[in-house]
Amino acid sequence: MASTAGGSGSVRMIPGARRPRILLAASGSVAAIKFGNLCHCFSEWAEVRAVVTKASLFFIDRTSLPRDVIFYTDDDEWSSWNKIGDPVLHIELRRWADIMVIAPLSANTLAKIAGGLGDNLLTCIVRAWDYSKPLFVAPAMNTFMWENPFTERHLMSVDELGICLIPPVRKRLACGDYGNGAMAEPSLIYSTVRLLLESRTQTGDGTVS
């Protein structure tokens, strides 16, 4: 699985270029308690929109999100469409974003993506994603879930799509177990994504306008 890490650096964009558009997404892991922090990391540098699953809302404090971050749930997918010709939210968000970051990525959502399922707003965006644009995932799950043979199979499947893995880390988990499976820190996720865009901008492959 591809992975990348590094310092934040500075993105060199051409004069008049717009800010990067980052679509942040959270699935149902206890690591979603850090989602507000993640949004703050990105929002000072980029335009940010957030997509969350129903399960992730058990852990996300909406008041912790930056005020300028537009926040979408599964309900918004249905309420925004009434008839043929209306915008389809998961398509519109795919078009809007330069980069998508799923953090945390739960074992369940990983399995859905690997199987091509689209049963909520987040997984529909991934199913409709344009893979010429970067998509990062930062898994978070119990150690035994991370070491389960299904996880390896699912990671191989998403790697074939070109999805970039930001690996989990070893620490004491919320359940009390100690081992690998904790989500990478928001600051590392931010610096990893920003470094990639910086390198693409320097080579002429990542300019946003």
Steps between C-alpha positions, in 0.01 A plus 500: 500500500633842408576730790656842539606727782693821554504857624247760404721727289345771285297442189625706207198596293484733206380854576122518506457124551220407736545314827500119482160335549522222757211263568544351847294196597452308824361150550391320816813466712563647843789688335232727352529696824807656331307603188450857619874531552561360152264756347679783680838376370380523140268801514779754553657390171215370282131518431351214699174311480420212733305178446414274791324167538216441742723288725771767518253747650517305828854635540503839323428821687356725231587808702868404467494553122616829347206727422590529132502123440185378322385177666306225320323191632313220325176696544636776276536256210125440495375845598695671220343295218132509402480437125699402193735783415568603860866487611606168654697578814759220484576595138517872579743440789718278282513777238573768761788329678865499397582242766295273726620383841313236703617523861413295686435211265326226698533129429139497382541788255827352374313178422226693321748690283692181419173335396381795292198571720329839499244493780556847648624842392867425576516168315304639205761775462776240501314283248464805272854631565724621220823315576711751312455696826659384827297312758658434841381268776611491864369177656405470866389173658573247771833319461336165434282663233812654343680163503196308372567331162202682349671834568803400294275394213304822517816713510626324190173581324509870584870515410409378151270804472793730572376600845782626726531345846604703803575206731369467854735514797569284805367629832251434778161488327170635629382144571798445731700273270856596404613456142486628145178654372478853638443774242800714409497840667307774313821704464670210318198446274502870414874515429484184288224638278656844475839356410347300217326805355820702538700241307237483226489878475876518464488251211202669336254220581319654796417863418147599599327783323 
